[in-house]
Coordinates of N, CA and C in Angstrom, one line a residue:
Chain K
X7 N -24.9 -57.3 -23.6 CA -25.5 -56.0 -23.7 C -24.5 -54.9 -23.4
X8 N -24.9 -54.0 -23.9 CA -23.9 -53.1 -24.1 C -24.5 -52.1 -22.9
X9 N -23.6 -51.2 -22.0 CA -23.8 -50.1 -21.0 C -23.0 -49.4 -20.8
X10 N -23.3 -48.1 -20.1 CA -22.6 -47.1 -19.9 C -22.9 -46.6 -18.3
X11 N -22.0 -45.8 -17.7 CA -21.9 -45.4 -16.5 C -21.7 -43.8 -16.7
X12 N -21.9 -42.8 -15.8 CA -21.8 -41.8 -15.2 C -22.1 -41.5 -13.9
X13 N -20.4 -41.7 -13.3 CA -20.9 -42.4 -11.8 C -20.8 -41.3 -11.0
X14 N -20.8 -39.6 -11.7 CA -21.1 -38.6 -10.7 C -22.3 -37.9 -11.6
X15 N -23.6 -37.6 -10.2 CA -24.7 -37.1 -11.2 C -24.2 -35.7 -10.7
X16 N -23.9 -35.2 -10.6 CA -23.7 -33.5 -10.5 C -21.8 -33.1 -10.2
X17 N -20.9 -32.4 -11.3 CA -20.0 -31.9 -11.0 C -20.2 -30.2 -11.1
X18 N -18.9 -29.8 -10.0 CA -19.3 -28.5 -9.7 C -17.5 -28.4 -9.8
X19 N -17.5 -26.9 -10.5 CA -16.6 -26.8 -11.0 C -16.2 -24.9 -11.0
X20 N -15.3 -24.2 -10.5 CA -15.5 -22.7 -10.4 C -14.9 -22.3 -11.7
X21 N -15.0 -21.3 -12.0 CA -14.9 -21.1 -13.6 C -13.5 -20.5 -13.1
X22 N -12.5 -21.0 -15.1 CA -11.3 -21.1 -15.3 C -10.6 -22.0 -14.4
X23 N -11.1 -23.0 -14.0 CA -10.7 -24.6 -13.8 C -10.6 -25.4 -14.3
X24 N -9.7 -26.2 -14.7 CA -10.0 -27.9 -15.3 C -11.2 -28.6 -14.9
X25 N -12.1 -29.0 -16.0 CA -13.5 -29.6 -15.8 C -13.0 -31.5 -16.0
X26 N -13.5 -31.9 -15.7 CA -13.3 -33.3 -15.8 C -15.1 -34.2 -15.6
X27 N -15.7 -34.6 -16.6 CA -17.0 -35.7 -16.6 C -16.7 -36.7 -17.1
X28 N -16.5 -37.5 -15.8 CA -16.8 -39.5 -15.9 C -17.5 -39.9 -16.8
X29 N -17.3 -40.6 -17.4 CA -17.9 -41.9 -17.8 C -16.9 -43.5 -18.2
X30 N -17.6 -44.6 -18.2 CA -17.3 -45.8 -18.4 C -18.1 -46.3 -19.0
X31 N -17.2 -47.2 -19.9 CA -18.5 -48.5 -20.8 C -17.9 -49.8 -20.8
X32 N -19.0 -50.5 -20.9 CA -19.0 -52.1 -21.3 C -20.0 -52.3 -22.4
X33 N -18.9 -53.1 -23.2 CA -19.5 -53.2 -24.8 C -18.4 -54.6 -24.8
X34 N -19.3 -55.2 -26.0 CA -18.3 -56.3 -26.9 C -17.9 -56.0 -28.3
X35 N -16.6 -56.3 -28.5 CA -16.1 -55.8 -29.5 C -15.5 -54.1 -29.5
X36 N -15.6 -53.5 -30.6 CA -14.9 -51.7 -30.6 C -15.9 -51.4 -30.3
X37 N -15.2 -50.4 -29.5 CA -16.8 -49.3 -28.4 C -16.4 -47.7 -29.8
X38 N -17.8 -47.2 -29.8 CA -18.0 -46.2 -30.7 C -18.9 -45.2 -29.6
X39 N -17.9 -44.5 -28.9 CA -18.4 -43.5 -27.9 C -18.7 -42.4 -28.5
X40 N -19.4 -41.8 -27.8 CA -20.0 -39.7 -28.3 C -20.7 -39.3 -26.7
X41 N -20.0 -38.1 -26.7 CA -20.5 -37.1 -25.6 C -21.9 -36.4 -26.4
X42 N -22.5 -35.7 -25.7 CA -23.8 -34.7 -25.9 C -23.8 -34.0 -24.7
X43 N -24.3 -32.8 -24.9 CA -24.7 -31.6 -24.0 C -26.4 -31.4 -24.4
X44 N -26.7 -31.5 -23.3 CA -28.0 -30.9 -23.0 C -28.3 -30.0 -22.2
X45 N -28.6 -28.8 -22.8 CA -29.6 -27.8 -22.5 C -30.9 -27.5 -22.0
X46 N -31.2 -27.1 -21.0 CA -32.9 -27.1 -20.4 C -33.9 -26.8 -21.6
X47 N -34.7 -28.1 -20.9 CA -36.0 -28.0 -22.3 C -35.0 -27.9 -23.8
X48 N -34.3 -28.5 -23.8 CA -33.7 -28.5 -25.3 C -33.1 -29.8 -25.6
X49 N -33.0 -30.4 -27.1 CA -32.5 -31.4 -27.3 C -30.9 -31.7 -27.3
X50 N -30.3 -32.5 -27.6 CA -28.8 -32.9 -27.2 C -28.5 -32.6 -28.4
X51 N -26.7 -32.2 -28.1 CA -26.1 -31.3 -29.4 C -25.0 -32.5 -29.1
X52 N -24.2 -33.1 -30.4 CA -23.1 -33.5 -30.3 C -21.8 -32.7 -30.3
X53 N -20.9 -33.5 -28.8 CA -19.7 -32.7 -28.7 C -18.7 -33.2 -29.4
X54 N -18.6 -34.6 -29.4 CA -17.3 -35.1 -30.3 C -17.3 -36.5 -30.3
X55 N -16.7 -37.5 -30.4 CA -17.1 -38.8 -30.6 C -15.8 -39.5 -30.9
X56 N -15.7 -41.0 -30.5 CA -14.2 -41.7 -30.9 C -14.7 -43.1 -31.8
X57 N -14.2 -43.3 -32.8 CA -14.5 -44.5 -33.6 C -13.2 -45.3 -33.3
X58 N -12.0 -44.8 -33.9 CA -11.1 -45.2 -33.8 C -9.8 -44.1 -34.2
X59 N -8.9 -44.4 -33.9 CA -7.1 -43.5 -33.8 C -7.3 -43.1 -32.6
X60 N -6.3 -41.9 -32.8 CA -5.9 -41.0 -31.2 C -6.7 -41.3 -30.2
X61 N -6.3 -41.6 -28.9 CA -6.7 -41.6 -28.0 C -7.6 -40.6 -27.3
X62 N -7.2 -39.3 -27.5 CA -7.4 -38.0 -26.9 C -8.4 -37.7 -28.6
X63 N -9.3 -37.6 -28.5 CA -10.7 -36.8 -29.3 C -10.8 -35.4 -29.3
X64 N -10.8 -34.8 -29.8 CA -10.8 -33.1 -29.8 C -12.4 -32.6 -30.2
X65 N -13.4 -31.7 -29.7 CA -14.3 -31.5 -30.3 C -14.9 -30.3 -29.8
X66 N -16.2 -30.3 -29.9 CA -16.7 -28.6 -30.2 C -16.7 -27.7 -29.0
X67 N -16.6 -26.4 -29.0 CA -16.5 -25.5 -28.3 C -15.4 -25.7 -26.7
X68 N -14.3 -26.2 -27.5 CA -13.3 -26.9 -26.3 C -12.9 -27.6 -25.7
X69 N -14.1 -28.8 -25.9 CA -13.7 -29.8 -25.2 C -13.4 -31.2 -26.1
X70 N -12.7 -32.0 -25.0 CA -12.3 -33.2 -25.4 C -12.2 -34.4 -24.7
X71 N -11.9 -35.4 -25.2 CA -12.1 -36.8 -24.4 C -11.0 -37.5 -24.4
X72 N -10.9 -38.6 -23.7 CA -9.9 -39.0 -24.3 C -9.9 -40.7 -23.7
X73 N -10.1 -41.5 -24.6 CA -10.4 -42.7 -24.5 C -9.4 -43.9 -23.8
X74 N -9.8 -44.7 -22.7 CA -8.6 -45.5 -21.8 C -9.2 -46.9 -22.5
X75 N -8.6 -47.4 -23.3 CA -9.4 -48.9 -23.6 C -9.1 -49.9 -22.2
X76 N -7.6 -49.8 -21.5 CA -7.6 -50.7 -20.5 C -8.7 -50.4 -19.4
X77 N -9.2 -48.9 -19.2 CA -9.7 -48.9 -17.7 C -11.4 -48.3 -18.5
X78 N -11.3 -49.2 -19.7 CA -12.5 -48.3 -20.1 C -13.5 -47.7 -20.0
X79 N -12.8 -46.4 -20.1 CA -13.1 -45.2 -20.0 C -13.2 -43.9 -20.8
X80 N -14.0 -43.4 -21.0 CA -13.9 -42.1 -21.8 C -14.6 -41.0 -21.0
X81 N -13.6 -40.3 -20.3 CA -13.9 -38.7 -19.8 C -13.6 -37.7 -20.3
X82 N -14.6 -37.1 -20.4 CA -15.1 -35.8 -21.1 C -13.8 -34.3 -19.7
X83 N -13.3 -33.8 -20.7 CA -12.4 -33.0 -20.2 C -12.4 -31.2 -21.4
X84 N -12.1 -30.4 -20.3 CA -12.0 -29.2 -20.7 C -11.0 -28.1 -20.0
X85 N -9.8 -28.0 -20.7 CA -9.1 -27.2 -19.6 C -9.4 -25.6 -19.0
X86 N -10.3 -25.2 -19.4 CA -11.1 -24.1 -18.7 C -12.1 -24.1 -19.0
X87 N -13.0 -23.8 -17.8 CA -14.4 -24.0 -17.7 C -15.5 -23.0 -17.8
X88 N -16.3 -22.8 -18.5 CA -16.9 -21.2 -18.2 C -17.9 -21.4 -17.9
X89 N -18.9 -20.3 -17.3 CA -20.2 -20.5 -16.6 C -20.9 -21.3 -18.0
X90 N -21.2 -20.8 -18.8 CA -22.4 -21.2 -20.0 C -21.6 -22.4 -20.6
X91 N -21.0 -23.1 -19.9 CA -21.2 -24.9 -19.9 C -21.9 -25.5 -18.8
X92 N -22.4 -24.5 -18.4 CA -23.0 -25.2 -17.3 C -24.9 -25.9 -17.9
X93 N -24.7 -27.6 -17.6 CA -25.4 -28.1 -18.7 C -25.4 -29.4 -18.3
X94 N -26.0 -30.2 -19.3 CA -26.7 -31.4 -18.5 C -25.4 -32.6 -19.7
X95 N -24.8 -33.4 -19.3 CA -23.6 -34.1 -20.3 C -24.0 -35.0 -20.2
X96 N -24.5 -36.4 -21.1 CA -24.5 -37.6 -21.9 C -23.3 -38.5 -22.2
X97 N -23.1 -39.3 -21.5 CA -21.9 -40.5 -22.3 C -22.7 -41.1 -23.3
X98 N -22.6 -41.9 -24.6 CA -23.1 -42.8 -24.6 C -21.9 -44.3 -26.0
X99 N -23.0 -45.1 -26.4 CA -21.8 -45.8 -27.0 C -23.2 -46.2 -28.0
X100 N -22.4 -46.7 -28.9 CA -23.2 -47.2 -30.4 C -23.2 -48.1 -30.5
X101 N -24.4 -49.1 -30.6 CA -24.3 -50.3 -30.9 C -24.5 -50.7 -32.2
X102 N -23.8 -51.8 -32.2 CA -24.0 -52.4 -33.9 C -25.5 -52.2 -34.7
X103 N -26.6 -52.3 -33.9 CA -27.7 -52.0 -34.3 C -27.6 -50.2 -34.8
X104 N -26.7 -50.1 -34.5 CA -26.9 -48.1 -34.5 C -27.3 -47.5 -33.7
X105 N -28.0 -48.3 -32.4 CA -28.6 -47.2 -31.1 C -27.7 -46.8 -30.1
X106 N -27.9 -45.8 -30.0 CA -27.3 -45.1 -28.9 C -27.8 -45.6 -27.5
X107 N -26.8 -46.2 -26.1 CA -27.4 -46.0 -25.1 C -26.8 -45.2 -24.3
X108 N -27.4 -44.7 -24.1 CA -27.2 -43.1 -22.9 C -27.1 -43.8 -21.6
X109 N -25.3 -43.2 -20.8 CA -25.3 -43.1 -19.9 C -26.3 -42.4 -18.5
X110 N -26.5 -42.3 -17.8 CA -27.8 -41.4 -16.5 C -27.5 -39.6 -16.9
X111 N -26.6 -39.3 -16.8 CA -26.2 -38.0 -17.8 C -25.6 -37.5 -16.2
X112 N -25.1 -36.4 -16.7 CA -23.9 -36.0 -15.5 C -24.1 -34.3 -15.9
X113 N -24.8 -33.7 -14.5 CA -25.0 -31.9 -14.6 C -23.8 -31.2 -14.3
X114 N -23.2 -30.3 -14.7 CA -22.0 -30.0 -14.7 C -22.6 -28.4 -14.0
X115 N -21.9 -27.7 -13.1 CA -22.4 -26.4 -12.8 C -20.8 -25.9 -12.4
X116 N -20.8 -24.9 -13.1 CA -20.0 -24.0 -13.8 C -20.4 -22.7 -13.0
X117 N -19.2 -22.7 -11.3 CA -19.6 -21.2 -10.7 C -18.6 -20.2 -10.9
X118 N -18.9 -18.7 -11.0 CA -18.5 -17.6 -11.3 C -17.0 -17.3 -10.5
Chain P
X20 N -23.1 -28.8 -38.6 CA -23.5 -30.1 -38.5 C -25.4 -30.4 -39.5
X21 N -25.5 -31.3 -39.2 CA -26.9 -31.5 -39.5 C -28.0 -31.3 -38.8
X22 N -28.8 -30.5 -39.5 CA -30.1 -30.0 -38.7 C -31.5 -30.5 -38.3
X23 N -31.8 -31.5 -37.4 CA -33.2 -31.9 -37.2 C -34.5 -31.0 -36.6
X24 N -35.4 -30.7 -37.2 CA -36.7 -30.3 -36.4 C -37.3 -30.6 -35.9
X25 N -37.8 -30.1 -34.6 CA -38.6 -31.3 -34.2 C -40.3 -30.2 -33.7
X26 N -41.1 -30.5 -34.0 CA -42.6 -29.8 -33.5 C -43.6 -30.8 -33.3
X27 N -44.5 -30.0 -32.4 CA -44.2 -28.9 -31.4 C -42.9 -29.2 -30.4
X28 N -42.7 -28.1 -29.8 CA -41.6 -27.9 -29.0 C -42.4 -28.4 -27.7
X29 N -43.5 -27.9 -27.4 CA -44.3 -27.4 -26.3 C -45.6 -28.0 -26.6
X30 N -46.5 -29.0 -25.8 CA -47.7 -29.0 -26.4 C -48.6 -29.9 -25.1
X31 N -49.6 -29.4 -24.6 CA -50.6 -29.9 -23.9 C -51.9 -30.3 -23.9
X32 N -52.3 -31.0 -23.9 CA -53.9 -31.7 -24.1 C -54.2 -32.6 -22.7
X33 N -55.4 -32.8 -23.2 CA -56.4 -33.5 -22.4 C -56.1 -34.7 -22.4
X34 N -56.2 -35.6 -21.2 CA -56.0 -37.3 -21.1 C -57.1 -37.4 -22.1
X35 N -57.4 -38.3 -22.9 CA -57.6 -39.3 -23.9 C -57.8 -38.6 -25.2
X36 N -57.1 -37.5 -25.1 CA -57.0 -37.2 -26.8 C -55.5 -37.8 -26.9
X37 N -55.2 -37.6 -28.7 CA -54.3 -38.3 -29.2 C -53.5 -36.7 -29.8
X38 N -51.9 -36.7 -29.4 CA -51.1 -35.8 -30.2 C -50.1 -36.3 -31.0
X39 N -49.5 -35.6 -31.6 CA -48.8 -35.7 -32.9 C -47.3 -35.2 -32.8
X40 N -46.4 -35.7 -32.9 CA -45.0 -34.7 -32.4 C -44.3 -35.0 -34.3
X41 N -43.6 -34.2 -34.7 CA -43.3 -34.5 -35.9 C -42.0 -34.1 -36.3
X42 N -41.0 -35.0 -36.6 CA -39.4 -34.6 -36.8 C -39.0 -34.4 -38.3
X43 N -38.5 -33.8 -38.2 CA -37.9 -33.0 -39.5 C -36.6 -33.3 -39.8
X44 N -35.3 -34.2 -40.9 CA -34.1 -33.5 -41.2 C -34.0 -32.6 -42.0
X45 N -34.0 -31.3 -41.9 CA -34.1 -30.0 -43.1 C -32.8 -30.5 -43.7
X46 N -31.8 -30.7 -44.0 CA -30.8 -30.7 -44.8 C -30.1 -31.6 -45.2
X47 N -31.0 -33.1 -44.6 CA -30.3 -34.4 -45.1 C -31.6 -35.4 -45.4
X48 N -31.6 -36.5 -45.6 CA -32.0 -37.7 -45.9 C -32.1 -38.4 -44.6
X49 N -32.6 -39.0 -44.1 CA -32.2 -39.6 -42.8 C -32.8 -41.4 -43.3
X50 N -31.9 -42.1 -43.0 CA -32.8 -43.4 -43.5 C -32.8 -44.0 -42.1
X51 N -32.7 -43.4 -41.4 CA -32.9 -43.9 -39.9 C -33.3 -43.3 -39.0
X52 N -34.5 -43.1 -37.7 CA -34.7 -42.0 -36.8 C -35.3 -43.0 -35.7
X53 N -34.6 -42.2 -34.7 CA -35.0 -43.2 -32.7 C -36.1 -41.8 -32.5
X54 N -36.3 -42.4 -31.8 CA -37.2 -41.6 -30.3 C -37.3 -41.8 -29.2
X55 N -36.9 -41.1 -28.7 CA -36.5 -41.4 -26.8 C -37.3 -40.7 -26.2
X56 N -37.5 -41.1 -24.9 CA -38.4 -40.5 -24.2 C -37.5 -39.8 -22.9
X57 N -37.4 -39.0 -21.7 CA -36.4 -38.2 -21.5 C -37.6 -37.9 -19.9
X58 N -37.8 -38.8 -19.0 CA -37.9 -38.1 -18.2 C -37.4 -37.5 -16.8
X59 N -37.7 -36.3 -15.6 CA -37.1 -35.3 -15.2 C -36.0 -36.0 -14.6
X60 N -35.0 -35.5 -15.0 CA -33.5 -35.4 -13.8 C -33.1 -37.2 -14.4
X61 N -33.6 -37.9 -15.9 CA -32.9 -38.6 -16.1 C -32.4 -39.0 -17.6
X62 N -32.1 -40.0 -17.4 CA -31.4 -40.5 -19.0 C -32.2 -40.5 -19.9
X63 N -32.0 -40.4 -21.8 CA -32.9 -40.7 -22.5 C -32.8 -42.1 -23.0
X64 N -34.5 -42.6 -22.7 CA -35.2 -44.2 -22.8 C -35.4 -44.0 -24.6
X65 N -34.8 -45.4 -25.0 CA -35.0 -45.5 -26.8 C -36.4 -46.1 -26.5
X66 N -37.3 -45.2 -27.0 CA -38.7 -46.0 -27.5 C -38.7 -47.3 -28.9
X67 N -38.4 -46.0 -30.3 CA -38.5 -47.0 -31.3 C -37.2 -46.7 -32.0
X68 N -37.2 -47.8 -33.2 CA -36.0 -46.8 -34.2 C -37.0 -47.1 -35.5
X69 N -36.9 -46.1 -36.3 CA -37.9 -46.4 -37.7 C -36.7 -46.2 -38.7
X70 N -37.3 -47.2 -39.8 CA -36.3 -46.6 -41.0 C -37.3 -46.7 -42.2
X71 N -36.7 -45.5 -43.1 CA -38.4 -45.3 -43.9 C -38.7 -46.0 -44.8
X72 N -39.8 -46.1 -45.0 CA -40.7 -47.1 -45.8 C -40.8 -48.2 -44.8
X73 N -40.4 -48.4 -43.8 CA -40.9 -50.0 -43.2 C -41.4 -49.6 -41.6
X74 N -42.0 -50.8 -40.7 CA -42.5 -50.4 -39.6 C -41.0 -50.5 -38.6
X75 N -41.7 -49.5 -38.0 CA -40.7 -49.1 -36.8 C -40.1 -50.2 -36.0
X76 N -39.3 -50.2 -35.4 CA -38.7 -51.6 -34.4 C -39.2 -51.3 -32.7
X77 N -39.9 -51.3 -32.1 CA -40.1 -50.8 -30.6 C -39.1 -51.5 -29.3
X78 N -38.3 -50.8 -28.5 CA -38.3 -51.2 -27.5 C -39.0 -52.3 -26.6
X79 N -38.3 -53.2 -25.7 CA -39.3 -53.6 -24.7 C -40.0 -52.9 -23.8
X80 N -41.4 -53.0 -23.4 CA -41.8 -52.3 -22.6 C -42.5 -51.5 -23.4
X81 N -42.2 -50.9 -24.5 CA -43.3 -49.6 -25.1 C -44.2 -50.4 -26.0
X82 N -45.7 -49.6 -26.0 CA -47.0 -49.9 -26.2 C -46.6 -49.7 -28.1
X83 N -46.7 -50.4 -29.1 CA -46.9 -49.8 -30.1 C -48.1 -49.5 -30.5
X84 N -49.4 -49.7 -30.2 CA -50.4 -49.0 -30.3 C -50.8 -47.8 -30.1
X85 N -49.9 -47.7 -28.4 CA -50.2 -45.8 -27.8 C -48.9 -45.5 -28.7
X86 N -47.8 -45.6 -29.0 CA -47.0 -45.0 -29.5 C -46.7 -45.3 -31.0
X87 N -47.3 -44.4 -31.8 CA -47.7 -45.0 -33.2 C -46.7 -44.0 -33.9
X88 N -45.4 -44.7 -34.5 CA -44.9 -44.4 -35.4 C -44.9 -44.4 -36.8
X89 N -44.2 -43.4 -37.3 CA -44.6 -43.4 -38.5 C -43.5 -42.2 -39.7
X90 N -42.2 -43.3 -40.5 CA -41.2 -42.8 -40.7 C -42.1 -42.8 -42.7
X91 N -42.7 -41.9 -43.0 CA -43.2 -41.7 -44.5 C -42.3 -41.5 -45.5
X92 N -41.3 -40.5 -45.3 CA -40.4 -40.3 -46.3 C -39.2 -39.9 -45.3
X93 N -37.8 -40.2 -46.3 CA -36.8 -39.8 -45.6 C -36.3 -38.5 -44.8
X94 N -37.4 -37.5 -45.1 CA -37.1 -36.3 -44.2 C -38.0 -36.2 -43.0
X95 N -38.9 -37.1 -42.8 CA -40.1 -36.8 -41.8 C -40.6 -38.2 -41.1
X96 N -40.4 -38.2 -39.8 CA -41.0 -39.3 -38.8 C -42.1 -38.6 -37.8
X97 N -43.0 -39.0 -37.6 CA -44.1 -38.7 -36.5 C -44.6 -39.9 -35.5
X98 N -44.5 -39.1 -34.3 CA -45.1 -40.3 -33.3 C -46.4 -39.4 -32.7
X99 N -47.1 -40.6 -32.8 CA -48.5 -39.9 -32.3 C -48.6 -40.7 -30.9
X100 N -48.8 -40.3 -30.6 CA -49.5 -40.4 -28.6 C -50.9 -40.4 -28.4
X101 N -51.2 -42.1 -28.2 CA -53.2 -42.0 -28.3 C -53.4 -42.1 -27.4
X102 N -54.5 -41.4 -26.9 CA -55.1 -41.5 -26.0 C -54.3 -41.6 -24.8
X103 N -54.1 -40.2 -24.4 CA -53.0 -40.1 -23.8 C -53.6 -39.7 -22.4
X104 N -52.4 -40.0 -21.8 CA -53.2 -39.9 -19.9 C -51.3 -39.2 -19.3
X105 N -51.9 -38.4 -18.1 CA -51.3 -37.7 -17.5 C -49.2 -38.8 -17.3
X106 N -49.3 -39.9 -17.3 CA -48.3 -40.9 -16.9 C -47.7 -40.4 -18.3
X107 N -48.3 -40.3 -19.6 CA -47.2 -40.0 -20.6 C -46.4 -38.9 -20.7
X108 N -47.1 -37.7 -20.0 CA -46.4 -36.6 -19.8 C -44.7 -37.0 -19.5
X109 N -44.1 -36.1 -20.7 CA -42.6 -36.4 -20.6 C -42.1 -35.3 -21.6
X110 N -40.6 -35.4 -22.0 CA -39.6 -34.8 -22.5 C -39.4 -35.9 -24.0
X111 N -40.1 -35.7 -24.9 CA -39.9 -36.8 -26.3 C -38.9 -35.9 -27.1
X112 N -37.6 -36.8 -27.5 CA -36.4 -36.5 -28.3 C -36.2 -37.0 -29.5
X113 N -36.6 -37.1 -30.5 CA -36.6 -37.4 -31.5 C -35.0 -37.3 -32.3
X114 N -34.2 -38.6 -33.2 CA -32.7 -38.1 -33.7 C -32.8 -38.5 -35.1
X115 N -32.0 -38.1 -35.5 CA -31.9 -38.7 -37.4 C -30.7 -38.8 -37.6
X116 N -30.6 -40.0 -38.0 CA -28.9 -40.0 -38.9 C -29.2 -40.7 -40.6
X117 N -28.2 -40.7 -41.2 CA -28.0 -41.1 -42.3 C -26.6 -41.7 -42.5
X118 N -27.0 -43.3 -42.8 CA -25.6 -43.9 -42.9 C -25.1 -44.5 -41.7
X119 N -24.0 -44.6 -41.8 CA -23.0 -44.7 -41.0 C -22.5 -43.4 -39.5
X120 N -23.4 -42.3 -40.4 CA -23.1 -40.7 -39.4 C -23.2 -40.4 -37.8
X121 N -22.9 -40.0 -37.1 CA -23.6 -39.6 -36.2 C -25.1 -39.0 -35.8
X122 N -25.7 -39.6 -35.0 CA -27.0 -39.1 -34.9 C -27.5 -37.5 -34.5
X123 N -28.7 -36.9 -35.2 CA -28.2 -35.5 -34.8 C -29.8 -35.9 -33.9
X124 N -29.7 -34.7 -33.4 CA -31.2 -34.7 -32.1 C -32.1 -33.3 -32.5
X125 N -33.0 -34.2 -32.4 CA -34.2 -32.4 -32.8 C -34.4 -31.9 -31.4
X126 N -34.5 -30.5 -30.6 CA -35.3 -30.0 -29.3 C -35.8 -30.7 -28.8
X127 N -36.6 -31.3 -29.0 CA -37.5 -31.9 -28.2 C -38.3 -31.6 -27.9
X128 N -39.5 -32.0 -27.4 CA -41.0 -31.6 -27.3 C -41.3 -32.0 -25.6
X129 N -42.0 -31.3 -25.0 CA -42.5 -31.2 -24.3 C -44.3 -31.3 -23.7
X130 N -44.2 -32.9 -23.4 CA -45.7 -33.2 -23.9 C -46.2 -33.1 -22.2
X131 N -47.4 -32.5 -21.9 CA -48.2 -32.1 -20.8 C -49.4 -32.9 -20.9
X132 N -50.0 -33.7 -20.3 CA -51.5 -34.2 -20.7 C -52.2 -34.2 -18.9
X133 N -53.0 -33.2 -19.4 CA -53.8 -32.6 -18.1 C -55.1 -33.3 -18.1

């Protein structure tokens, strides 16, 4: 069975900092990771996602990931942080079935 | 990216009436759609996954009787909530993809049962 970790539930971060959001998986075979941001009372937006190539993922509104197959891992990274990222973040991984299982999710708060 | 709808956003009733949540892909086909349930301060739980024209696949643990899906054509899935009691109250996330694609996610609905 396939899992995911987010082993900090709340990062706090002062704006125009480097952001950094944990995650880890255990999967068999190629892991097919994707971040998501969630917004209060709102559904999940995809940030960017790794199938396969580059290590380092590039994706929407700045941020990026960058995939460790030996320590596997894929953390969600941003090199400046601004308040209105402040938001609720999703690891998760794809299983061959096609489902997504969602890491616990990791709140990111973005101070002024 | 691709756009899913999801309604109501917001919706509250009485314990043993039955509601309706209904997902939308406005600009694609979706031959696939989950529904997760999402509640406070945690992860989203896969209820079912539907693909259309056939019955849904449910999760362990979820009632397929209270949670009656229902994928009719490729642009529209509905889960209806029967007879519903204050414990279902939650955060329902409905997603669609097509293919091989990434999954897109509708709002989400916000179900109250008082």
């Amino acid at each position: 069975a396939q899992s995911v970790a987010q082993p900090e539930d709340q990062v706090n971060v002062a704006e125009g900092n480097p952001l950094t959001v944990k995650c880890t998986y255990s999967v068999s075979g190629n892991p097919y990771l994707f971040w998501y941001v969630q917004y209060p009372n709102r559904g999940l937006q995809f940030l960017l996602k790794y199938i396969t190539g580059d290590n380092l993922v590039k994706g929407s509104y700045g941020f990026e990931a960058e995939f460790n197959k030996s320590q596997t891992s894929f953390h969600l990274k941003k090199p400046s942080a601004l308040v209105s990222d402040s938001a609720l973040y999703f690891c998760a991984v794809r299983s061959p079935r096609n489902m997504l299982t969602f890491g616990g999710g990791t709140r990111l708060m973005v101070k002024p | 990216g691709a756009v899913v709808s999801q309604h109501p956003s917001r919706v509250i009733c009485k314990s043993g009436t039955s509601v309706k949540i209904e997902c939308r892909s406005l600009d694609f086909q979706a031959t696939t759609m989950f529904w997760y349930r999402q509640f406070p301060k945690q992860s989203l739980m896969l209820m079912a996954t539907s693909n259309e024209g056939s019955k849904a696949t449910y999760e362990q643990g979820v009632e397929k009787d209270k949670f009656l899906i229902n994928h009719a054509s490729l642009t529209l899935s509905t889960l209806t909530v029967t007879s519903a009691h204050p414990e279902d109250s939650s955060f329902y996330i409905c997603s669609a993809k097509k293919g091989i694609t990434e999954a897109f996610f509708g709002q989400g609905t916000r179900l109250t049962v008082v």
